[in-house]
Structure formats: C-alpha cells, structure tokens
Short mmCIF file of C-alpha atoms in Angstrom, two decimals:
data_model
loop_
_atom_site.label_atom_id
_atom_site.label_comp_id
_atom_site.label_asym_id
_atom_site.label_seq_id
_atom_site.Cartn_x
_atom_site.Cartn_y
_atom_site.Cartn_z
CA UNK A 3 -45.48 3.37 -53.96
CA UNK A 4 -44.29 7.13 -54.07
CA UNK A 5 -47.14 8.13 -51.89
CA UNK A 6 -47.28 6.17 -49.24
CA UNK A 7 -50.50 7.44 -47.21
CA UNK A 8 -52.43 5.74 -44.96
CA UNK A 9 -55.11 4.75 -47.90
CA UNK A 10 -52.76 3.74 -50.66
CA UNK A 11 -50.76 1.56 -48.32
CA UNK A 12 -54.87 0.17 -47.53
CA UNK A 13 -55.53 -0.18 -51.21
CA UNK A 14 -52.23 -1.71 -52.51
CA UNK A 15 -52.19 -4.60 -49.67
CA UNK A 16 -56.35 -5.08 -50.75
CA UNK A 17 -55.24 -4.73 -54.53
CA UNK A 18 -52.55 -7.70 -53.81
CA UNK A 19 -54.72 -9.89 -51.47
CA UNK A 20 -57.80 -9.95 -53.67
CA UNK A 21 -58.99 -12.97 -56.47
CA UNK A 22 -59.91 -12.50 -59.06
CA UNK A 23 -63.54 -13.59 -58.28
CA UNK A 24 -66.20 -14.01 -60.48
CA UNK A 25 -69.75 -14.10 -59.46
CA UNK A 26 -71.66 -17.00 -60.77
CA UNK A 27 -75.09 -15.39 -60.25
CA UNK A 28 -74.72 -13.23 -62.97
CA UNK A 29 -70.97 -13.73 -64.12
CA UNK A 30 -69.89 -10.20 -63.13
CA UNK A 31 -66.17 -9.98 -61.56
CA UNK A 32 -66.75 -9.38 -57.98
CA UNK A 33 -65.27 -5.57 -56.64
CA UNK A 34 -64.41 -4.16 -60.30
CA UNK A 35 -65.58 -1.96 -63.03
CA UNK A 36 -65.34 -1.45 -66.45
CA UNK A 37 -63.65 2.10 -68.27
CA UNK A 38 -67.79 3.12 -68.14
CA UNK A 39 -68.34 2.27 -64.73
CA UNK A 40 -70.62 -0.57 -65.24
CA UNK A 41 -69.94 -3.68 -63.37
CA UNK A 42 -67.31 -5.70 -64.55
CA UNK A 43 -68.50 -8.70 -66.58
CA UNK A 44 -66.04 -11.94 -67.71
CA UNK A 45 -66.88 -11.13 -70.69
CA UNK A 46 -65.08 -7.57 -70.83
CA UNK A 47 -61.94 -9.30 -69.84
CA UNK A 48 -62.08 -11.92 -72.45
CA UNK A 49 -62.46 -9.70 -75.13
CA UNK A 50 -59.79 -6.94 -73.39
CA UNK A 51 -62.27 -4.73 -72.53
CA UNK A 52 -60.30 -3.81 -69.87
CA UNK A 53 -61.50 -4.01 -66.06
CA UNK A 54 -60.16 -2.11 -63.10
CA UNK A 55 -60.44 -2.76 -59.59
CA UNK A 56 -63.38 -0.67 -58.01
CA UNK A 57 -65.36 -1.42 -54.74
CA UNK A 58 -69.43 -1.92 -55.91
CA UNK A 59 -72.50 -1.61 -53.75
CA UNK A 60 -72.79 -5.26 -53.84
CA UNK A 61 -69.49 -5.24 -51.73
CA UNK A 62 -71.22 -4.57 -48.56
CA UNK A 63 -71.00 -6.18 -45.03
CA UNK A 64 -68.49 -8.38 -43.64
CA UNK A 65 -67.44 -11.09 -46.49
CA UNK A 66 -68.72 -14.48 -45.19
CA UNK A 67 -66.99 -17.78 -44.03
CA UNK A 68 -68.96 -19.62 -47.19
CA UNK A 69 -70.01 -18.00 -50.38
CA UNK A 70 -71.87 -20.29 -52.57
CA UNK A 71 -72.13 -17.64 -55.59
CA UNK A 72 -68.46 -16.67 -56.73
CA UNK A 73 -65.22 -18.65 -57.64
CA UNK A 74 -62.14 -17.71 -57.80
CA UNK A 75 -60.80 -17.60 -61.10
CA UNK A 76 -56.97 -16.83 -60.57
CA UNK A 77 -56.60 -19.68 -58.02
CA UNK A 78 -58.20 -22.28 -59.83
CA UNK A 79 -56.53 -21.41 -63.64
CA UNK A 80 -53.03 -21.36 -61.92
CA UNK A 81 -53.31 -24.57 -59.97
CA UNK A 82 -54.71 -26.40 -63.34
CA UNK A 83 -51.87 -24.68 -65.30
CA UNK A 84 -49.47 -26.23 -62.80
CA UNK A 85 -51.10 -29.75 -62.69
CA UNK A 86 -51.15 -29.88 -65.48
CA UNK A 87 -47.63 -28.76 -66.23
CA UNK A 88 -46.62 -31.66 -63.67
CA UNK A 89 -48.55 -34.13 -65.33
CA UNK A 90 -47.72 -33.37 -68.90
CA UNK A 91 -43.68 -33.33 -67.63
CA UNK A 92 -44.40 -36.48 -65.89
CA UNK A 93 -46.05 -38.26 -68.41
CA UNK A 94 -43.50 -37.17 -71.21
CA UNK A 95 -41.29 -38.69 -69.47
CA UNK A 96 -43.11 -41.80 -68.66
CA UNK A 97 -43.84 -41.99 -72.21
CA UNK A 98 -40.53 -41.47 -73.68
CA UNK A 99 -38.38 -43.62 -70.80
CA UNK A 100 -35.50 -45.38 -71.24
CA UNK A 101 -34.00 -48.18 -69.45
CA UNK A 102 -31.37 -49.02 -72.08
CA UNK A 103 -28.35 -46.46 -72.25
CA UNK A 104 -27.88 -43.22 -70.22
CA UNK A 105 -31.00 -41.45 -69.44
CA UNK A 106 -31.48 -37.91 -70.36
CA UNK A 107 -31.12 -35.23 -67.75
CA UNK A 108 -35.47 -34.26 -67.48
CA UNK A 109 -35.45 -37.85 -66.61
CA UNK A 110 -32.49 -38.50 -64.17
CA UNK A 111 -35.08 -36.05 -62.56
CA UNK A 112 -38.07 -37.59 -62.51
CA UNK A 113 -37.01 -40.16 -61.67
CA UNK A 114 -35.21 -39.22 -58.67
CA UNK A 115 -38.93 -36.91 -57.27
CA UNK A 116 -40.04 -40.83 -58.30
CA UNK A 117 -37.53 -42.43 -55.82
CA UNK A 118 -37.62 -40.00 -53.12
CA UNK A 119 -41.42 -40.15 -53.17
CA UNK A 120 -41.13 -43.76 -53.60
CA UNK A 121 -38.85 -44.08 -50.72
CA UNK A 122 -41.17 -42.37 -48.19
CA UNK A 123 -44.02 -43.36 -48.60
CA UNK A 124 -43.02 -47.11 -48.53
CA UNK A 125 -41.12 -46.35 -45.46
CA UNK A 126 -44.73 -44.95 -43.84
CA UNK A 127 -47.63 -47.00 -45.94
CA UNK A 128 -46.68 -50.43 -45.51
CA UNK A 129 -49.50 -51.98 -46.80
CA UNK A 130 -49.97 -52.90 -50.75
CA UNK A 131 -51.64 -49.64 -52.26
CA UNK A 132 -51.84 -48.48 -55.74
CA UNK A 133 -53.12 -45.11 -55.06
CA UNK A 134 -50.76 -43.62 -51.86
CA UNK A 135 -47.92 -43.22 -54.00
CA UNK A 136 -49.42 -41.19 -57.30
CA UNK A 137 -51.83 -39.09 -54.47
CA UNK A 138 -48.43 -38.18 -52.29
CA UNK A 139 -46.11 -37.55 -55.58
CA UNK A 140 -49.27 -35.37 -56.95
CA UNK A 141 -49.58 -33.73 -53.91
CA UNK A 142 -45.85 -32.96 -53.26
CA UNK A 143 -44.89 -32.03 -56.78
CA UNK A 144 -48.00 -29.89 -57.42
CA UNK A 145 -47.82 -27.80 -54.18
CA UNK A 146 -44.22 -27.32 -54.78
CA UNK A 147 -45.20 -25.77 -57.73
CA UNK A 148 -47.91 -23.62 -56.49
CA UNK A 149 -45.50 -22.37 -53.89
CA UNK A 150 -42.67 -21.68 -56.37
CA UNK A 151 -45.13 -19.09 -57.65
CA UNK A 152 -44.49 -17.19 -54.16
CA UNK A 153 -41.33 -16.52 -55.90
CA UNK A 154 -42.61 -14.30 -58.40
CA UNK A 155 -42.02 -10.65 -57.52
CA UNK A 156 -44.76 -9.43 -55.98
CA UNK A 157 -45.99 -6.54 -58.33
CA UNK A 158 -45.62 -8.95 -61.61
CA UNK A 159 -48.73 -10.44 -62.15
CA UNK A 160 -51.20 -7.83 -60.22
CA UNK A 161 -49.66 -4.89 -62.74
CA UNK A 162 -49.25 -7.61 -65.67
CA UNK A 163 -52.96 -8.41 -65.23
CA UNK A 164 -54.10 -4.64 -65.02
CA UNK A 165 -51.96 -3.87 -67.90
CA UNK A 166 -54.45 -6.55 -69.84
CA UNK A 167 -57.50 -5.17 -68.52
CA UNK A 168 -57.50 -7.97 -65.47
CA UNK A 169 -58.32 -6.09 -61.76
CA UNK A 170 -57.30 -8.63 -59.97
CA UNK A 171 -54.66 -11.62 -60.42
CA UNK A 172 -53.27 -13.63 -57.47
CA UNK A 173 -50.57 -15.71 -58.45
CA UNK A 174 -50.08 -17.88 -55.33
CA UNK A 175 -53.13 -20.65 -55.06
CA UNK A 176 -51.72 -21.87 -51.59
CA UNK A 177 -52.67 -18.75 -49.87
CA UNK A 178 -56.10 -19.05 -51.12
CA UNK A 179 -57.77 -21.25 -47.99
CA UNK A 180 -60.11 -22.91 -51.05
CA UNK A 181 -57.14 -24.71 -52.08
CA UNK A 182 -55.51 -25.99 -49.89
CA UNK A 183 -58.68 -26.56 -47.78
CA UNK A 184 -59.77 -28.38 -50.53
CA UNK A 185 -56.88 -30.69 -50.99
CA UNK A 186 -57.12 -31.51 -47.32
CA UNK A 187 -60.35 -32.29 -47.29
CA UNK A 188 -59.79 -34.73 -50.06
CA UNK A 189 -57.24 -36.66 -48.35
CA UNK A 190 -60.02 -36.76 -45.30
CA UNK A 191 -62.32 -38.54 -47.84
CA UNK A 192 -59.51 -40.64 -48.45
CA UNK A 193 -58.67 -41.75 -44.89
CA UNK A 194 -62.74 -42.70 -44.37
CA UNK A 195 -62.52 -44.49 -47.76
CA UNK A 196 -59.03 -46.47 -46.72
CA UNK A 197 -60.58 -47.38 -43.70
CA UNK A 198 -63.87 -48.51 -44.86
CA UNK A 199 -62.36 -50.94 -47.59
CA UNK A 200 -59.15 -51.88 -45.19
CA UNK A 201 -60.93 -52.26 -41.69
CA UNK A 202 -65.17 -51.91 -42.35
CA UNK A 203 -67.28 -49.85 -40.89
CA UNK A 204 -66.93 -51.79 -37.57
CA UNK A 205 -63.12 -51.00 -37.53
CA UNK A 206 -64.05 -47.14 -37.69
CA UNK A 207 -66.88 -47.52 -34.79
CA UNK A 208 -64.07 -49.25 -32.54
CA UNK A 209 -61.65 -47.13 -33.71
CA UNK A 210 -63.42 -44.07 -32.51
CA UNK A 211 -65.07 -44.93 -29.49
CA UNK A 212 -62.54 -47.74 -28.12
CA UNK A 213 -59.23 -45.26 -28.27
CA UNK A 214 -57.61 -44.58 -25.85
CA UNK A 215 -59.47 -46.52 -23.32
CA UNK A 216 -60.33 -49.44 -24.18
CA UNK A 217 -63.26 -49.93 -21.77
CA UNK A 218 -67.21 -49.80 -22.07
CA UNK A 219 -67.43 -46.61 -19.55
CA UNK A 220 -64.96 -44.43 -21.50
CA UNK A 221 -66.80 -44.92 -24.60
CA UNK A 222 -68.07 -41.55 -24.74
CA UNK A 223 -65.02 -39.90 -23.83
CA UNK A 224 -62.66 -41.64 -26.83
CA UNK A 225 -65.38 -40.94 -29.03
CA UNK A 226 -65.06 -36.86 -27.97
CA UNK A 227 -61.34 -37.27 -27.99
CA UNK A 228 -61.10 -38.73 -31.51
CA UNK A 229 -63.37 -36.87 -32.77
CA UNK A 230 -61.50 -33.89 -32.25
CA UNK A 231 -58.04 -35.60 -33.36
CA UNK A 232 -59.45 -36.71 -36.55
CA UNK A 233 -61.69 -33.41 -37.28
CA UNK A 234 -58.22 -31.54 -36.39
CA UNK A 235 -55.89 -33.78 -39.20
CA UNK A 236 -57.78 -31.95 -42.73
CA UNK A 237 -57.93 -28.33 -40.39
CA UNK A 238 -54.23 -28.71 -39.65
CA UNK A 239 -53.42 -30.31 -43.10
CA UNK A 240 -54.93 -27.28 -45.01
CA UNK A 241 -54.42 -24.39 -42.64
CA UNK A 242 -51.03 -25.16 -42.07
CA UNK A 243 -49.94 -24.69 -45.81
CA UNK A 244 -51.95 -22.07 -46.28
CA UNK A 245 -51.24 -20.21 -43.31
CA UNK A 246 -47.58 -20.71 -44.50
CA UNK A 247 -47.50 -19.18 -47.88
CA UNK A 248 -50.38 -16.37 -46.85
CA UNK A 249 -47.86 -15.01 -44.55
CA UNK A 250 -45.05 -15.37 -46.53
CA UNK A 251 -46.48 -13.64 -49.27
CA UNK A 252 -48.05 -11.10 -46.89
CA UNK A 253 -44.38 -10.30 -45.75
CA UNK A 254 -43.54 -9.76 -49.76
CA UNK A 255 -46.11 -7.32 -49.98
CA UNK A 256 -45.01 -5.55 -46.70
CA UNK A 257 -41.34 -5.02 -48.23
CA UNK A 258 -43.02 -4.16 -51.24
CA UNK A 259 -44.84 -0.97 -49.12
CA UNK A 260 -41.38 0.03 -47.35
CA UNK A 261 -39.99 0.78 -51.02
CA UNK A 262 -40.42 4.50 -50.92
CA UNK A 263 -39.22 6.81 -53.78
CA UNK A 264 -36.62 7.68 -51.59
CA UNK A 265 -35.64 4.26 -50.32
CA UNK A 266 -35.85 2.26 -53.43
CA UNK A 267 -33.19 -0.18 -52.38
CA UNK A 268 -35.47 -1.47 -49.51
CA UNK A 269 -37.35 -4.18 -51.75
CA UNK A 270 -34.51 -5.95 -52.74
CA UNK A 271 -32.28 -5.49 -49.50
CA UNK A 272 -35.23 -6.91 -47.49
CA UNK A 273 -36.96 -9.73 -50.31
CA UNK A 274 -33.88 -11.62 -51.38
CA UNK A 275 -33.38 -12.74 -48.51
CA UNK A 276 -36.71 -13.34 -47.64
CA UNK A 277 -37.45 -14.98 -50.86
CA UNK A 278 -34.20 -17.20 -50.30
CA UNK A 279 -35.41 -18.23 -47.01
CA UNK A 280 -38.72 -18.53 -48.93
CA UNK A 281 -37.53 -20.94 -50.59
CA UNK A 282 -37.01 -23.32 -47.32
CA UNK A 283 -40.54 -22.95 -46.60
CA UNK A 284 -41.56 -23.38 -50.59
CA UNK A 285 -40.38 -26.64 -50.17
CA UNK A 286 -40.55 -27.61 -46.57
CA UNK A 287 -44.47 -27.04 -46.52
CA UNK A 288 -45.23 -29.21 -50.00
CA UNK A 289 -42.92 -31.91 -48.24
CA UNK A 290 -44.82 -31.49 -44.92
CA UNK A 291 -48.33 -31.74 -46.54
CA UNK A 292 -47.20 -34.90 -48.93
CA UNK A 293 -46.11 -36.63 -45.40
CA UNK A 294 -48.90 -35.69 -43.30
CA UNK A 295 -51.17 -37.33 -46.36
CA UNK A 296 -49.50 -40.57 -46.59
CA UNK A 297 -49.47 -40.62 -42.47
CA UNK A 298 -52.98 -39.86 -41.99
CA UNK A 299 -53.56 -42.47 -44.86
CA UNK A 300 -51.28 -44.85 -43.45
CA UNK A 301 -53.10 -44.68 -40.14
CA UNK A 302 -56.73 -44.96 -41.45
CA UNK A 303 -55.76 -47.85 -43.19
CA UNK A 304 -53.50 -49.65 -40.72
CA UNK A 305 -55.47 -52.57 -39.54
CA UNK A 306 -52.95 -52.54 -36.45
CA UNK A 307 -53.79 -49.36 -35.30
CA UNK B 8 -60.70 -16.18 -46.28
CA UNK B 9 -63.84 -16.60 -47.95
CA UNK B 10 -64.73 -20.66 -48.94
CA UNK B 11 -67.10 -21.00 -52.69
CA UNK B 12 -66.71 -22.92 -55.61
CA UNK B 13 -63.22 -22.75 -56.26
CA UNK B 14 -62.97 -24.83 -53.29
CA UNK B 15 -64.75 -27.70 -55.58
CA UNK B 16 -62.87 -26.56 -58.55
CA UNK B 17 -59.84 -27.68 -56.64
CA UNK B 18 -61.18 -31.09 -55.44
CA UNK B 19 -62.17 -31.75 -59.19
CA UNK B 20 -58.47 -30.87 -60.30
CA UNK B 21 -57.09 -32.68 -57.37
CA UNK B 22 -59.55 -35.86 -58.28
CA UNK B 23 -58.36 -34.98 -62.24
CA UNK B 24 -54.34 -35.09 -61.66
CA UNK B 25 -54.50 -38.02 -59.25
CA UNK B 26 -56.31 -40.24 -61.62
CA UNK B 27 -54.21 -38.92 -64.56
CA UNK B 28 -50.55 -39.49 -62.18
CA UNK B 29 -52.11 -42.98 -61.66
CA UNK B 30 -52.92 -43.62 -64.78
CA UNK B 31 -49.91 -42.24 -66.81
CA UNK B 32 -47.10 -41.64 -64.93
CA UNK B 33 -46.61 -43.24 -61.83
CA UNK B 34 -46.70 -47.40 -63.31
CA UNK B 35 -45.13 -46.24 -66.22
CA UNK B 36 -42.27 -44.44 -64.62
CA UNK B 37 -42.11 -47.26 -61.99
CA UNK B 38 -41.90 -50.09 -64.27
CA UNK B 39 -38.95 -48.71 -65.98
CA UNK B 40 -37.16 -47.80 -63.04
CA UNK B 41 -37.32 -51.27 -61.94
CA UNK B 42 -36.56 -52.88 -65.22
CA UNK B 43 -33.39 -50.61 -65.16
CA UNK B 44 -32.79 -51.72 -61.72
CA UNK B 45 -32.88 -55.16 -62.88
CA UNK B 46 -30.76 -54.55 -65.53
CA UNK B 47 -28.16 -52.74 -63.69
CA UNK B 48 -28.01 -55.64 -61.37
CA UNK B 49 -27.72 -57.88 -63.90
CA UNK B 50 -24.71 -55.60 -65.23
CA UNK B 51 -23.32 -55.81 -61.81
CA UNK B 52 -23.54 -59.87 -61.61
CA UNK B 53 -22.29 -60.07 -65.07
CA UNK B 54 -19.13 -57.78 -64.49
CA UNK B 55 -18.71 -60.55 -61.33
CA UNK B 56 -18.55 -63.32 -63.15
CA UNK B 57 -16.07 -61.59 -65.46
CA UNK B 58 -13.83 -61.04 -62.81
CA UNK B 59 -14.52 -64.45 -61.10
CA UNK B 60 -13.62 -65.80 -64.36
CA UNK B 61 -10.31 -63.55 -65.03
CA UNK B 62 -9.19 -64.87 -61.45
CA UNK B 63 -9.84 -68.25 -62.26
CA UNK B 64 -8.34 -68.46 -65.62
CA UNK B 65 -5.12 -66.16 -64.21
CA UNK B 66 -4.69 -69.15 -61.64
CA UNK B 67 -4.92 -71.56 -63.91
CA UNK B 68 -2.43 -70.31 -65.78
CA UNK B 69 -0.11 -70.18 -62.89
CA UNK B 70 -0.30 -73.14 -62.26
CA UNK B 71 0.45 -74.25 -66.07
CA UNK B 72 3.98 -71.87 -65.96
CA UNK B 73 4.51 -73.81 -62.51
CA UNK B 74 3.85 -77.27 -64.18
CA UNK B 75 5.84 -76.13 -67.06
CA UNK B 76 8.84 -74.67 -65.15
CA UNK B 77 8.80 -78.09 -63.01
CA UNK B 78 8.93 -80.24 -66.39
CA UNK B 79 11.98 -78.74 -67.49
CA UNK B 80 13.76 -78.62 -64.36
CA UNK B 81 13.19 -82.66 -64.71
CA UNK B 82 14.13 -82.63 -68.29
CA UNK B 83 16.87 -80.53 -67.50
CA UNK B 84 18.38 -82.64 -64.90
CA UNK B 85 17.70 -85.52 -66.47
CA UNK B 86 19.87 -84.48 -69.75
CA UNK B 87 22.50 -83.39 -67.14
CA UNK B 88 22.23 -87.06 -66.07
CA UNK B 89 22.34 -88.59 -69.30
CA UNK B 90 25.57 -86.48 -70.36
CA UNK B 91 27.55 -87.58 -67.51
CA UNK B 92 26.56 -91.01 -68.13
CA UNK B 93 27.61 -90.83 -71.72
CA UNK B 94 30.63 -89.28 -70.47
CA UNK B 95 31.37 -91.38 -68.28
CA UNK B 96 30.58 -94.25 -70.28
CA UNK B 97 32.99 -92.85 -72.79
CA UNK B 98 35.42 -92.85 -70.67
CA UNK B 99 35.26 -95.92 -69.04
CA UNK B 100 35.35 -97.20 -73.19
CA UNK B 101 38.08 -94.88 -73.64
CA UNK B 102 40.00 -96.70 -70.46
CA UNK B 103 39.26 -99.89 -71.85
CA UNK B 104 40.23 -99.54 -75.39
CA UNK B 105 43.49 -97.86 -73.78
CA UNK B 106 44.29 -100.97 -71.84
CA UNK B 107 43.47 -103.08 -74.56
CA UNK B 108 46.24 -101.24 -76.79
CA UNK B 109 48.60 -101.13 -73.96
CA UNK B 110 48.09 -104.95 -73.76
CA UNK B 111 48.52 -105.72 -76.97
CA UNK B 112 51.16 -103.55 -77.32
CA UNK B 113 52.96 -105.08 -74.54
CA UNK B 114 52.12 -108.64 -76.53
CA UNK B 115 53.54 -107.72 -79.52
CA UNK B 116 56.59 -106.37 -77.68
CA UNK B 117 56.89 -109.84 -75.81
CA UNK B 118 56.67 -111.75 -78.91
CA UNK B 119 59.01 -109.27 -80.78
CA UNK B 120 60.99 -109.86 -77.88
CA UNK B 121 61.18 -113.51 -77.85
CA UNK B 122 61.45 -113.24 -81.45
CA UNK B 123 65.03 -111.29 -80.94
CA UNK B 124 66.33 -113.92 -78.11
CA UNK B 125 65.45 -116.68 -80.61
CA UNK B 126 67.14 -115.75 -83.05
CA UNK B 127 70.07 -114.13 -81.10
CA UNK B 128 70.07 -117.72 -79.60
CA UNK B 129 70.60 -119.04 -83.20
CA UNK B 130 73.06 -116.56 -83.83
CA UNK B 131 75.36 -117.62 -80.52
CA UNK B 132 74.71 -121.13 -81.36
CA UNK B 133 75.91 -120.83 -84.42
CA UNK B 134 78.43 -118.87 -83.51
CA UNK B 135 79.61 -120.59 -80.93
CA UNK B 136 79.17 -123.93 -83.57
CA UNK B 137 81.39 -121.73 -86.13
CA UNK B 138 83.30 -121.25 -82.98
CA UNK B 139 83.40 -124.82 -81.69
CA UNK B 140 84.45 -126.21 -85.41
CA UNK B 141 87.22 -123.78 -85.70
CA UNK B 142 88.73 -124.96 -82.32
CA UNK B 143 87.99 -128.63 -83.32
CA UNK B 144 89.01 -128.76 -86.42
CA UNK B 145 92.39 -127.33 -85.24
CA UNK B 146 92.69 -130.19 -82.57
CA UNK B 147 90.26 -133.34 -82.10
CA UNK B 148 87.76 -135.16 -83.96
CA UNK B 149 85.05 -133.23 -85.40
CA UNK B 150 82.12 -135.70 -84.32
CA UNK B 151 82.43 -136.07 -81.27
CA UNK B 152 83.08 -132.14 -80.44
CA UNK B 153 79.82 -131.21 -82.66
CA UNK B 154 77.43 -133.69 -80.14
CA UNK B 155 78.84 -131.61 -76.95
CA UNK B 156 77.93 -128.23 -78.70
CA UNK B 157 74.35 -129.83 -79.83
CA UNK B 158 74.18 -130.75 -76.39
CA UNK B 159 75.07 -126.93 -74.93
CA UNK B 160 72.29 -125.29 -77.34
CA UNK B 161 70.13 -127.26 -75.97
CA UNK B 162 70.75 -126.72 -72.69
CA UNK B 163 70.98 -122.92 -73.99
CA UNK B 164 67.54 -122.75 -75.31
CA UNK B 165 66.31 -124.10 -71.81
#
C-alpha cells in the first residue's frame, strides 16, 4: 500500500473481505470481470483466463441476509481441502497402526488429539454414544485447521489468486458466517435428534414447557424461556467462532494498511505478535466450539436433565 | 455476512467427514489404543511377577546359605567333639597301657628280685654250710653240726 488514500485503503479491506462467489443463476463470479470487461464466468478461471475484481451493475443495493443464487467457492474448497486433509491423516494412521513396538511419531500424535478428545468428551457425555466422539474430534481437529489458515500472511493468497487470474480468494472459512453457521446448525439437528431417540418426543414437550417451573401456570413462560436458551445455543455456537476469527483476521488486514512505503517495518512489528497471540485464539475457539458441541449434545440427550 | 449455498455445502462436508471419522478413523484408532493399553498392562503385570518372583527366589536362597551355614556349624562342632573324644580316648589308652608296663615292669622287677634273694640265700647257705664244715670238721662230729645248719637255712628262708 504506497498510496494509502481514502479509496485504496476502501478497496484493499473489500478486496481482502470478499469470496470468491459464484453465481449459480448463470455461473458468472459475482463482482469481477474478465481482461474484456465481460462478466466474469467460472469458466475463464478454469481455463486461466484470468479474472479481476470489478464491481458490476448486478452489484447493486444492500447485499441481503440470505442469497439463494451464489456460493462461495473459496470457503467451501478450503474447508473440504482441510477435511479432508484431517481425514486422510487420520485414517492413514488408523490404517497403518501399531500396537506392537514403538509407534511412529504422526501417530504418538494422533493418538494423543485421540486421547485428549477421548478424555473430554467422556468426562461430559456419559451416556454410551458412538457418534459424540468422531462429531467432537471432527469438529475440533477440522476448525483448528481452518483457523491455522488465519496464519497465513494476509496478502498471500488474495495476490497468489490474482496472479492466476482468481479476483477473489479468502483463505480463512471460519470468518465466512456460512461455515461456521452451518456447522452449528448441524449440531442443533443433532441435539433434536439425541433427544428424540434418548428421551421421545414427550421428553422434548416437558423439557420445554416444564423448565424452570415445574408447574401447569408457568407453562407458557418456560416454554418462552427455553425457547430462547435453546434458539441462542447454534447462534452462540456459530457466531462466536466466527466472530472470533473475522476479527482477528480483520485486525491482520488493518496492520496490513498501516504498512506505508515509509513505515515498512509496521506489518511485522504489529502481526507477529498478533499472529502469536493468534495462535491462542486459533486454538482456544476450535476447543471452545468442540466443547460447547458435546455439552449441548450431552444435555439434549441426558435423560436426567 | 451474506448466508447461500455454501452454507449447505458445509453441512454436506460436515455430514461427509463425520461419517467418514466414524467410519475410518475413530474405531480403528480406538481399538488399537486399547489393545496397546492392554498390552502395556499386561507388560506391567508381567514385569511384577518378575520381580515378585526375583524376591521370592532371593529369599529362598537365604534361607538355603542360612540352612547351610547352620549344618556346618553342627558338623563342625560335632568333629570338634569327636576329636577330643578320640583324644581323649587315646589318652586314657595311652594311661592305661602306661600303667600296665609300669606294672609289669614292677613284676618282673619283683620276681627278678626274689630271684636274686633266692639265690643269694643259696649262696649264704652254702656258704655258711662251706663255713659250718670247715669249723666242724676242725672240731666235732660232722653229723650232728650239718642238722643244726639244715635247721638255720630253714629258718633263713622263712
């Protein structure tokens, strides 16, 4: 950023905070242009056709709360590339263990995201489950990973992805509200379907309306009051983590605009230690999202509760 | 913040790596942690034993150097006994046989002895006979002189 006027400052935080968004209408990328002007279309990035980001006339009016025409591309390839990077680590290992002699050092460490996984959960969900444990290590290990990608200087990707003829390319999928929306919503499925198979659809209708007073006349009230408590757990669950990682990777982008030409050493003054305190949250908001799931889960399916 | 399809792109993925964790990795992984578990355990018991046994088998032999050093404190002593019995026995033997001699010694001396006055008796009879004849024959009758020195050996020998 040599200039830094008001409008380039506008443009480079719009640059950084925008997918990659295709529109499934007519499968044009959403806000970008090819080196003719026409609209962008996937196609002229597959074949390198080279795209650049460009505002259209479709981009017009405030951007709504649902869109049911575009995706975002960047989100969804990075989070599948990450699955399925845990996974396919996961499952070598799984594949290739060992109980006789010393195990190798890829699994000393699976096995100990196995334990500590393993550990929690059974100290929260204390009823038999075969599915809390692989949804909470899934969870935890795969938003780890989508946070790590926080860590990736902040010019990287967009530059490396308009060096290949991509506009747009955001690297971080748990500052895109889809995804982690998504994954809480999921575990909200979840809860209803633990507590439909572990306590019927009675047990919900009593839980609901006879919590916290248990009493014919309040009935009304609980049911308002738990409403809102259970409504609030996926809201909480998926805004928190991305609220997290949207702000820290807002703040990357704001130390990014203080490097001047003639304050160059302001990025990395200000973003190591960001990025090593970063790394606190990387990690404290994957754990915080794996616990909340096997809580919620624990309580919908707590017979006791 | 702008919710579309990526939203159920993610739920798909989420649904995708779930099933595939609980398929592939988390029994799998599981299982062998707890069949090392088990094994380690096993390790640990065995190693137990070991030692239980070392203990066991250290005492026991102890006790056999105890048993052994007692045995031959008894044998010991009891050749310590037997040697001073034999000595002494040998002595006493020794003591006897020495007596014995001395007696028989002391025998032989008497008899030599009594051999010696015998015949010195003889000898002073006889010379006192020789004697007696020489006197008689110088003054009274042989006879009668020779009955009174018969008479005095006699009384001699008594």
């Amino acid at each position: 950023m040599s200039d830094n006027s008001e409008k380039d400052v506008h443009q480079y935080i719009e640059h950084h905070l925008h997918f990659l968004q295709v529109d499934l209408r007519d499968g044009t990328v959403v806000n970008a242009v090819t080196k003719d002007g026409q609209p962008c279309h996937v196609t002229d990035i597959l074949t390198f056709n080279g795209c650049k980001a460009a505002h259209t006339s479709k981009d017009a009016g405030p951007a709504p709360l649902i869109n049911p025409h575009t995706v975002n591309v960047d989100s969804l390839l990075v989070s599948f590339v990450l699955g399925a990077l845990f996974i396919g680590l996961f499952a070598a290992v799984a594949r290739k263990f060992t109980t006789t002699g010393k195990p190798g050092k890829l699994q000393t460490m699976v096995e100990m995201a196995v334990l500590f996984i393993d550990g929690n959960v059974k100290s929260i969900f204390t009823r038999r489950s075969r599915l809390i444990a692989p949804v909470a290590i899934t969870s935890f290990i795969w938003i780890l990973l989508m946070n790590i990608m926080d860590l990736i200087p902040v010019d990287w990707v967009p530059d490396l992805a308009g060096l290949l003829g991509v506009p747009y390319f955001r690297v971080l999928p748990t500052a895109d509200a889809n995804i982690t929306m998504s994954m809480a919503v999921s575990v909200f499925v979840l809860m209803f379907w633990y507590t439909f198979t572990r306590k019927g659809v009675m047990g919900f209708v009593k839980d609901i309306t006879l919590h916290p007073f248990n009493h014919p006349v309040m009935i009304p009230f609980n049911f308002m009051l738990e409403s809102i408590s259970l409504l609030s757990k996926p809201i909480s669950l998926g805004l928190r983590l991305f609220g997290n990682m949207f702000a820290g990777e807002m703040i990357f982008i704001m130390i990014a605009l203080l490097n001047t030409a003639g304050t160059f050493y302001t990025q990395p003054l200000l973003s190591v230690p960001w990025a090593i305190f970063h790394i606190l949250i990387i990690c404290l908001q994957a754990f915080i999202f794996m616990m909340l799931t096997v809580v919620y889960l624990a309580s919908a399916a707590d017979e006791n509760e | 913040m702008e919710l579309n399809w990526t939203f159920i792109g993610q739920t798909i993925e989420f649904v995708i790596f779930v099933w595939l964790c609980l398929k592939y990795v988390w029994p799998p992984i599981m299982a062998g942690i707890e069949q090392r578990q088990k094994e380690i355990g096993e390790g640990l018991e065995a190693a137990e034993r070991g030692r239980k046994s070392l203990e066991v088998a250290r005492n026991n032999a102890a006790e056999q150097i105890k048993a052994t050093k007692k045995e031959v404190a008894e044998i010991m002593e009891q050749a310590n006994k037997r040697q001073a019995k034999i000595l002494d026995d040998a002595r006493a033997a020794a003591n006897e046989e020495r007596l014995k001699i001395i007696e028989q010694a002391r025998e032989e001396a008497e008899a030599e002895a009594n051999r010696v006055k015998e015949k010195l008796r003889r000898e002073m009879a006889e010379l006192a006979v020789r004697g007696a004849e020489k006197i008689i024959r110088k003054n009274v009758d042989q006879n009668t002189t020779s009955s009174i020195i018969s008479e005095l050996v006699a009384g001699a020998k008594r």
